[in-house]
Coordinates of C-alpha atoms in Angstrom, one line a residue:
M1 CA -20.2 -50.3 0.3
D2 CA -19.7 -46.9 -1.2
E3 CA -16.1 -45.9 -2.2
E4 CA -14.6 -43.2 0.4
Y5 CA -12.6 -40.6 -1.4
E6 CA -9.7 -39.0 0.6
S7 CA -9.4 -35.1 0.7
V8 CA -6.6 -33.2 2.3
A9 CA -7.8 -30.6 4.9
L10 CA -4.3 -29.1 6.1
V11 CA -0.7 -29.7 5.3
K12 CA 2.0 -28.4 7.5
P13 CA 5.7 -28.7 6.3
E14 CA 6.9 -29.2 10.1
I15 CA 5.7 -30.5 13.1
F16 CA 7.5 -31.7 16.4
V17 CA 6.8 -34.9 18.3
Y18 CA 7.9 -35.7 21.8
R19 CA 7.7 -38.6 24.3
I20 CA 5.4 -37.3 27.1
P21 CA 5.6 -38.1 31.0
P22 CA 2.2 -39.9 32.6
L23 CA -0.3 -37.4 33.3
G24 CA 0.0 -36.6 37.2
T25 CA -2.8 -34.4 37.6
S26 CA -6.5 -34.1 36.3
R27 CA -5.8 -30.6 35.0
G28 CA -4.4 -31.6 31.6
H29 CA -0.8 -31.9 30.0
K30 CA 1.8 -29.1 30.2
A31 CA 4.1 -28.6 27.5
A32 CA 6.4 -27.3 30.0
D33 CA 6.9 -30.8 31.2
W34 CA 8.3 -31.9 28.0
K35 CA 11.8 -31.4 26.4
L36 CA 10.9 -28.7 23.6
D37 CA 14.2 -28.0 22.9
A38 CA 15.2 -31.8 21.9
P39 CA 12.3 -33.1 19.9
D40 CA 12.2 -37.2 19.4
W41 CA 11.0 -36.8 15.7
T42 CA 10.5 -34.0 13.1
G43 CA 8.3 -34.5 10.1
R44 CA 5.5 -33.1 8.1
M45 CA 1.7 -33.3 9.3
K46 CA -0.9 -33.9 7.0
L47 CA -4.6 -33.8 7.9
V48 CA -6.6 -36.0 5.8
A49 CA -10.8 -36.2 5.5
I50 CA -11.7 -40.1 4.5
G51 CA -15.7 -39.6 4.1
K52 CA -16.8 -38.7 7.5
R53 CA -13.4 -39.6 9.3
L54 CA -10.6 -37.7 9.9
E55 CA -7.1 -38.7 10.3
L56 CA -4.0 -36.9 11.0
R57 CA -0.9 -38.3 9.6
L58 CA 2.8 -37.7 10.4
E59 CA 4.9 -38.2 7.3
D60 CA 8.8 -38.0 6.4
K61 CA 9.6 -34.4 5.2
T62 CA 11.6 -35.8 2.3
S63 CA 9.9 -39.3 0.8
G64 CA 6.3 -38.7 2.2
A65 CA 6.4 -42.2 4.1
L66 CA 3.9 -42.4 6.7
Y67 CA 5.3 -42.6 10.1
A68 CA 2.2 -42.7 12.2
K69 CA -1.4 -41.8 12.2
C70 CA -4.0 -40.5 14.5
P71 CA -7.5 -41.3 13.8
I72 CA -9.7 -38.5 15.1
D73 CA -13.5 -39.1 15.9
A74 CA -14.4 -35.9 18.0
F75 CA -12.7 -32.4 18.9
P76 CA -11.8 -31.9 21.4
G77 CA -11.6 -35.2 22.7
V78 CA -9.3 -38.2 23.9
C79 CA -7.9 -38.4 20.4
I80 CA -6.3 -35.1 20.1
E81 CA -6.7 -32.1 23.2
P82 CA -4.6 -29.2 23.8
V83 CA -2.1 -28.5 26.4
T84 CA -3.1 -26.1 29.4
D85 CA -0.2 -23.7 28.9
S86 CA 0.1 -23.0 25.5
S87 CA -1.4 -22.8 22.2
R88 CA 1.1 -24.4 20.0
Y89 CA 1.1 -27.9 21.5
F90 CA -1.2 -31.1 21.6
V91 CA -1.5 -34.3 23.0
I92 CA -2.5 -36.7 20.4
R93 CA -3.2 -40.7 20.3
L94 CA -1.6 -42.7 17.8
K95 CA -3.0 -45.8 16.6
N96 CA -1.6 -48.5 14.1
D97 CA -3.5 -51.1 12.0
A98 CA -3.3 -53.6 14.9
G99 CA -5.4 -51.4 17.2
Q100 CA -2.3 -50.5 19.6
T101 CA -2.2 -47.1 20.8
A102 CA 0.2 -44.5 22.3
F103 CA -0.1 -40.9 23.3
V104 CA 2.8 -38.4 22.6
G105 CA 3.0 -34.8 22.3
C106 CA 3.1 -32.8 19.2
G107 CA 3.7 -28.9 18.4
F108 CA 4.5 -26.5 15.7
A109 CA 7.3 -23.5 15.8
D110 CA 4.8 -21.2 14.5
R111 CA 1.5 -20.4 16.4
G112 CA 0.0 -19.9 13.2
D113 CA 0.3 -23.4 12.2
S114 CA -1.4 -24.6 15.5
F115 CA -4.1 -22.1 14.9
D116 CA -5.0 -23.2 11.4
L117 CA -5.0 -26.9 12.7
N118 CA -7.8 -25.7 15.2
V119 CA -9.7 -24.4 12.5
A120 CA -9.5 -27.3 10.3
L121 CA -10.6 -29.5 12.8
Q122 CA -13.7 -27.6 14.0
D123 CA -14.4 -27.0 10.3
H124 CA -14.6 -30.7 9.8
F125 CA -16.8 -31.7 12.4
K126 CA -19.4 -28.7 12.3
Y127 CA -19.8 -29.8 8.5
I128 CA -20.4 -33.6 9.5
E129 CA -23.0 -32.3 12.1
K130 CA -24.7 -30.2 9.6
S131 CA -24.8 -32.8 7.0
A132 CA -26.4 -35.3 9.5
E133 CA -29.2 -32.7 10.1
L134 CA -29.8 -32.1 6.6
E135 CA -29.8 -35.8 6.1
Q136 CA -32.8 -35.7 8.9
V137 CA -34.5 -33.1 7.5
T138 CA -34.4 -34.6 4.0
A139 CA -35.5 -38.1 5.1
A140 CA -38.5 -36.9 7.1
A141 CA -39.8 -34.9 4.0
P142 CA -42.5 -36.8 2.1
S143 CA -41.0 -38.0 -1.3
L144 CA -42.8 -36.6 -4.5
D145 CA -44.4 -39.2 -6.7
L146 CA -43.4 -38.0 -10.3
A147 CA -43.8 -40.9 -12.1
F148 CA -46.5 -41.0 -14.8
K149 CA -50.1 -42.5 -13.7
E150 CA -51.3 -45.4 -15.8
G151 CA -53.0 -44.0 -19.3
Q152 CA -51.4 -40.6 -18.5
T153 CA -50.0 -39.0 -21.7
I154 CA -48.1 -35.4 -22.4
S155 CA -47.5 -33.4 -25.5
I156 CA -44.4 -31.8 -26.3
N157 CA -44.2 -29.0 -28.9
I158 CA -40.9 -28.3 -30.4
G159 CA -40.8 -24.9 -32.1
K160 CA -43.5 -21.9 -32.5
K161 CA -46.1 -22.1 -35.2
S162 CA -48.3 -19.3 -36.5
S163 CA -52.3 -19.5 -36.6
D164 CA -51.9 -20.6 -40.0
G165 CA -49.8 -23.8 -39.2
Q166 CA -46.7 -22.3 -40.5
Q167 CA -43.2 -21.8 -38.7
A168 CA -43.0 -18.6 -36.6
P169 CA -40.0 -16.4 -37.2
S170 CA -37.3 -17.0 -34.9
R171 CA -36.5 -14.5 -32.3
P172 CA -33.7 -12.1 -33.7
R173 CA -30.5 -12.4 -32.1
P174 CA -28.3 -9.3 -30.8
Q175 CA -25.8 -8.2 -33.2
P176 CA -22.3 -7.6 -32.2
S177 CA -21.1 -4.0 -31.8
P178 CA -19.6 -2.5 -35.1
A179 CA -15.8 -1.8 -35.2
G180 CA -14.5 1.0 -33.1
G181 CA -17.7 1.0 -30.9
T182 CA -17.5 1.0 -27.3
V183 CA -18.6 -2.2 -25.4
P184 CA -21.0 -1.8 -22.8
L185 CA -20.0 -2.4 -19.3
L186 CA -21.8 -4.9 -16.7
P187 CA -23.0 -3.2 -13.4
P188 CA -20.8 -4.3 -10.5
P189 CA -22.0 -6.9 -8.2
P190 CA -24.2 -6.0 -5.1
G191 CA -21.6 -4.9 -2.4
S192 CA -18.6 -5.1 -4.4
S193 CA -17.4 -1.7 -3.0
A194 CA -17.5 -3.1 0.4
I195 CA -15.4 -6.6 -0.5
R196 CA -12.8 -4.7 -2.3
R197 CA -9.4 -5.9 -0.6
T198 CA -6.6 -3.4 -0.5
T199 CA -3.0 -4.1 -0.6
P200 CA -0.6 -2.4 2.1
T201 CA 2.0 0.1 0.6
P202 CA 5.5 -0.4 1.5
A203 CA 5.2 2.9 3.8
Q204 CA 2.3 1.1 5.5
S205 CA 3.9 -2.1 6.0
Q206 CA 7.2 -1.0 7.4
N207 CA 8.4 -2.5 10.8
K208 CA 5.8 -5.0 10.5
T209 CA 7.8 -7.9 9.3
N210 CA 8.1 -11.6 11.2
P211 CA 11.0 -11.7 13.6
V212 CA 13.1 -14.6 13.3
G213 CA 11.3 -17.6 14.0
G214 CA 8.1 -17.1 12.4
N215 CA 6.1 -16.4 15.6
L216 CA 3.0 -14.9 14.0
L217 CA 2.0 -13.3 17.6
L218 CA 5.4 -12.0 18.2
M219 CA 5.2 -8.9 15.6
F220 CA 6.8 -5.5 16.7
A221 CA 5.1 -2.4 15.6
N222 CA 4.8 1.2 16.8
P223 CA 4.5 0.9 20.7
L224 CA 1.5 2.1 22.9
E225 CA -0.8 3.5 20.1
P226 CA -3.8 4.7 21.7
F227 CA -7.1 2.5 21.2
P228 CA -9.5 3.6 18.5
Q229 CA -12.9 4.4 18.0
P230 CA -15.4 2.7 15.4
I231 CA -15.3 4.8 12.3
G232 CA -18.4 4.8 9.8
Q233 CA -21.2 2.4 9.3
P234 CA -20.5 -1.5 8.7
S235 CA -20.7 -2.9 5.1
P236 CA -23.9 -5.3 4.4
T237 CA -21.1 -7.6 4.5
A238 CA -19.5 -6.9 7.7
A239 CA -22.9 -6.7 9.4
R240 CA -24.0 -10.1 8.1
R241 CA -20.7 -11.8 9.1
L242 CA -20.7 -10.4 12.7
Q243 CA -24.3 -10.9 13.0
R244 CA -23.2 -15.1 12.3
D245 CA -20.3 -14.9 14.5
F246 CA -22.5 -13.4 17.7
Q247 CA -25.0 -16.3 16.9
R248 CA -22.3 -18.8 16.8
L249 CA -21.1 -17.5 20.3
L250 CA -24.7 -17.9 21.5
S251 CA -25.1 -21.2 20.5
E252 CA -21.3 -22.5 21.0
P253 CA -20.3 -20.5 23.9
I254 CA -16.6 -20.6 24.7
D255 CA -15.2 -21.8 27.9
G256 CA -13.8 -18.7 30.1
I257 CA -14.8 -16.3 27.5
I258 CA -17.8 -14.0 26.9
A259 CA -18.2 -11.3 24.0
M260 CA -21.0 -9.4 22.6
P261 CA -21.6 -6.4 20.4
N262 CA -22.5 -3.0 21.3
E263 CA -26.3 -2.5 20.3
A264 CA -25.7 1.0 18.9
N265 CA -22.6 -0.3 16.4
I266 CA -22.1 -3.8 15.7
L267 CA -18.6 -2.7 14.9
E268 CA -17.5 -2.3 18.4
W269 CA -17.4 -5.4 20.7
H270 CA -17.1 -5.9 24.5
Y271 CA -15.4 -9.0 26.0
V272 CA -14.6 -10.7 29.4
I273 CA -11.9 -13.2 29.5
K274 CA -11.8 -15.4 32.7
G275 CA -8.4 -16.1 34.2
S276 CA -7.2 -19.6 33.6
P277 CA -6.7 -22.1 36.3
D278 CA -2.9 -22.6 37.5
T279 CA -1.8 -19.1 36.0
P280 CA -1.2 -16.1 37.6
Y281 CA -4.7 -14.7 36.4
E282 CA -6.7 -17.3 38.1
G283 CA -10.0 -15.7 39.7
G284 CA -9.4 -12.6 37.6
F285 CA -12.1 -11.1 35.1
Y286 CA -10.6 -9.1 32.3
Y287 CA -12.7 -6.7 30.1
G288 CA -11.8 -5.4 26.9
K289 CA -12.9 -4.4 23.4
L290 CA -12.6 -5.3 19.9
V291 CA -13.2 -2.5 17.2
F292 CA -13.8 -3.9 13.8
Q293 CA -13.6 -1.9 10.3
P294 CA -16.4 -1.3 8.1
D295 CA -15.0 -3.9 5.6
F296 CA -14.6 -6.8 7.8
P297 CA -13.7 -9.6 7.2
W298 CA -11.7 -8.4 4.8
K299 CA -9.6 -6.4 7.4
P300 CA -8.6 -7.3 11.0
P301 CA -9.9 -5.9 14.1
A302 CA -8.3 -3.4 16.7
I303 CA -8.0 -5.3 20.2
C304 CA -7.4 -3.9 23.5
M305 CA -8.0 -4.8 27.0
L306 CA -9.2 -2.4 29.9
T307 CA -8.9 -4.1 33.0
P308 CA -5.5 -3.9 34.6
N309 CA -3.9 -7.4 34.6
G310 CA -0.1 -7.0 34.4
R311 CA 0.2 -9.0 30.8
F312 CA -1.0 -6.0 28.6
E313 CA -1.0 -2.4 28.5
T314 CA -4.6 -1.0 29.2
N315 CA -6.6 0.9 26.6
T316 CA -3.8 0.5 24.3
R317 CA -3.9 -1.3 20.8
L318 CA -2.0 -4.8 21.1
C319 CA 0.3 -5.7 18.4
L320 CA -0.8 -9.4 17.4
S321 CA -0.9 -11.3 14.2
I322 CA -4.7 -11.4 14.5
S323 CA -5.1 -7.6 15.1
D324 CA -4.8 -4.7 12.8
F325 CA -1.0 -4.0 13.4
H326 CA -0.4 -6.7 10.8
P327 CA -3.2 -6.9 8.0
E328 CA -0.6 -9.0 5.8
S329 CA -1.1 -11.8 8.1
W330 CA -4.7 -11.6 8.7
N331 CA -7.1 -14.4 7.5
P332 CA -10.5 -13.4 6.8
G333 CA -11.6 -16.9 7.8
W334 CA -11.0 -16.1 11.3
T335 CA -14.0 -15.7 13.2
V336 CA -14.6 -13.5 16.7
S337 CA -14.6 -17.0 18.6
A338 CA -10.8 -17.4 17.0
I339 CA -9.9 -14.1 17.6
L340 CA -10.8 -14.2 21.4
V341 CA -9.6 -17.7 21.8
G342 CA -6.0 -16.7 20.2
L343 CA -6.0 -13.7 22.8
H344 CA -6.8 -15.9 25.8
S345 CA -3.7 -18.3 24.5
F346 CA -1.4 -15.6 24.0
M347 CA -2.3 -14.0 27.6
N348 CA -1.0 -16.9 29.2
E349 CA 2.2 -17.3 27.4
E350 CA 5.3 -15.0 28.1
T351 CA 5.9 -14.0 24.6
F352 CA 6.8 -10.3 24.1
A353 CA 5.3 -7.7 21.7
A354 CA 4.3 -4.2 21.6
G355 CA 1.6 -3.4 24.2
V356 CA 2.8 -6.2 26.5
R357 CA 3.9 -5.6 30.1
N358 CA 6.3 -7.9 32.1
E359 CA 5.0 -7.7 35.4
S360 CA 6.0 -10.4 37.8
N361 CA 3.6 -13.1 39.0
P362 CA 2.9 -11.6 42.6
V363 CA 1.8 -8.5 40.8
R364 CA -0.5 -10.1 38.2
R365 CA -2.1 -12.2 41.1
K366 CA -2.8 -8.9 42.9
Y367 CA -4.3 -7.4 39.6
A368 CA -6.5 -10.6 39.2
A369 CA -7.6 -9.9 42.9
D370 CA -8.5 -6.2 42.3
S371 CA -9.9 -6.9 38.9
R372 CA -13.5 -7.6 40.0
A373 CA -13.9 -4.5 42.0
W374 CA -12.3 -2.7 39.3
N375 CA -15.3 -4.1 36.6
L376 CA -17.7 -3.3 39.2
A377 CA -16.6 0.5 39.0
C378 CA -16.6 0.5 35.4
P379 CA -20.0 1.9 34.0
E380 CA -19.6 0.3 30.2
F381 CA -18.7 -2.8 32.0
V382 CA -21.8 -3.1 34.6
Q383 CA -24.0 -1.8 31.1
M384 CA -22.6 -4.5 28.8
F385 CA -22.5 -7.5 31.4
P386 CA -25.4 -7.3 33.9
T387 CA -25.3 -11.1 34.1
L388 CA -21.9 -11.0 35.4
L389 CA -22.5 -8.8 38.5
D390 CA -23.8 -11.4 40.9
E391 CA -20.7 -13.7 40.0
I392 CA -18.1 -10.7 40.4
G393 CA -19.9 -9.3 43.1
A394 CA -20.2 -12.7 45.2
D395 CA -16.5 -13.4 44.5
T396 CA -15.6 -10.1 45.9
V397 CA -17.7 -10.2 49.1
E398 CA -16.1 -14.1 49.7
A399 CA -12.9 -12.6 48.7
S400 CA -12.7 -10.1 51.4
S401 CA -14.3 -12.2 54.1
S402 CA -11.2 -14.4 53.9
N403 CA -8.7 -11.5 55.6
D404 CA -7.6 -10.8 58.9
Q405 CA -10.3 -9.7 61.3
K406 CA -8.5 -6.5 62.0
S407 CA -9.3 -5.2 58.4
V408 CA -13.5 -5.2 59.3
P409 CA -13.8 -1.7 58.6
K410 CA -12.2 -1.9 55.4
R411 CA -14.1 -4.9 54.4
C412 CA -17.4 -3.2 55.2
A413 CA -16.2 -0.2 52.9
Q414 CA -15.6 -2.5 50.2
K415 CA -18.7 -4.5 50.6
R416 CA -20.8 -1.1 50.1
R417 CA -19.1 -0.2 47.2
A418 CA -19.8 -3.7 45.7
V419 CA -23.3 -3.7 46.6
A420 CA -24.0 -0.2 45.8
H421 CA -22.8 -1.0 42.2
L422 CA -25.2 -4.0 42.2
E423 CA -28.1 -2.3 43.7
Q424 CA -28.3 0.6 41.2
H425 CA -29.1 -2.1 38.5
R426 CA -31.4 -4.2 40.2
N427 CA -33.6 -1.7 42.3
P428 CA -34.7 1.5 41.9
P429 CA -32.0 4.2 43.6
R430 CA -32.7 4.9 47.4
R431 CA -33.2 8.3 49.1
E432 CA -30.2 9.5 50.8
T433 CA -31.4 9.1 54.2
E434 CA -32.1 5.3 53.5
M435 CA -28.6 5.0 52.1
K436 CA -27.4 6.2 55.4
Q437 CA -29.2 4.0 57.4
V438 CA -27.9 0.9 55.3
E439 CA -24.2 2.0 56.0
V440 CA -24.8 2.0 60.1
I441 CA -26.3 -1.1 60.1
E442 CA -23.7 -2.7 58.1
L443 CA -21.0 -1.3 60.1
S444 CA -22.6 -2.5 63.2
D445 CA -23.1 -5.9 61.9
G446 CA -19.4 -6.0 61.0
E447 CA -18.0 -4.6 64.4

């Protein structure tokens, strides 16, 4: 058996461990049920790759002694899974050498640490998957027979000779430049101007420091700045990276998130986030935009949400650690998928930041119910997400049919508006007389 080498994939200096209550429902664990202000153990986390295996180790901060370990064979899976109400906490399955297991909760004070853990886990298992595919392709390919056949010989000539058998003169070597001469400069690598990374000046970075606690998503900046439009054309690096991120979204879709670039400019992306279950946003569809800079991924994108939601200001730059408000905290390894997952997680929390609204839960539920009709009335949404029209239109009609019978005329009007938005993208537009006949028929059916 070949010796397996250990490689450290990630180290975090502080992690909190909690005893967790038994799982009461099938919807998953909630960190709110734990005693978050009184962790049962605090130490260091180390994520170690051992060959194809992955192991999360909990160690003492000072001595580095092993406290417990969590072998991970899949992510997400039973070995480690995120909680439903926060992006900073997980439930892990500890396992000792005797095979005994125990489920505990763990989490980080900084959301950036949990984000790094998610990325490290995903990268490891994607690497294993790609390696397995490469091994299959290599095994299926015919092997080349490069051995000498019986009686086969080869000739090797060392050095060149002239026609008369004498050694040919060697090729002259280039002479160094004379003293005082200029040193020729090599041409810059292709695309070097596109990957030059700038350092923010003190004037640019003022008011952009982390608050006490190190929460990367809780950063304050100039409030309520309008959302920008794409500027310039993408560099070759940015275009390749965004195309690759789009292909990843198609091959590995994210539950509750849909995103795609604008065909006219790949720097502008449109997304839809579906409200999470057991939250005030359940049943809502929230439409927004990402605007990337021409030198992405070296600079972060601008993020906004357009659908009224009660959590974020609309058509306003959001102040997040993954947005252009804080280039000093940006990681070029973060993909479009990671950005949208972070935004979705932050939406479900109550952390304050610039561009955030503190509406009550009843108001947010009202926004969730109205979001479908709002999206159907938005031309950009209808153009970018035609596949969602049936789902949103059906949900709108179903929700309206559950109201009191006294609101029949109002329901008929809502139904006409929803159907009109769907019909103009399914069939050719009808003449005015035909539309009037349809309205009369629907009103008579409702009565």
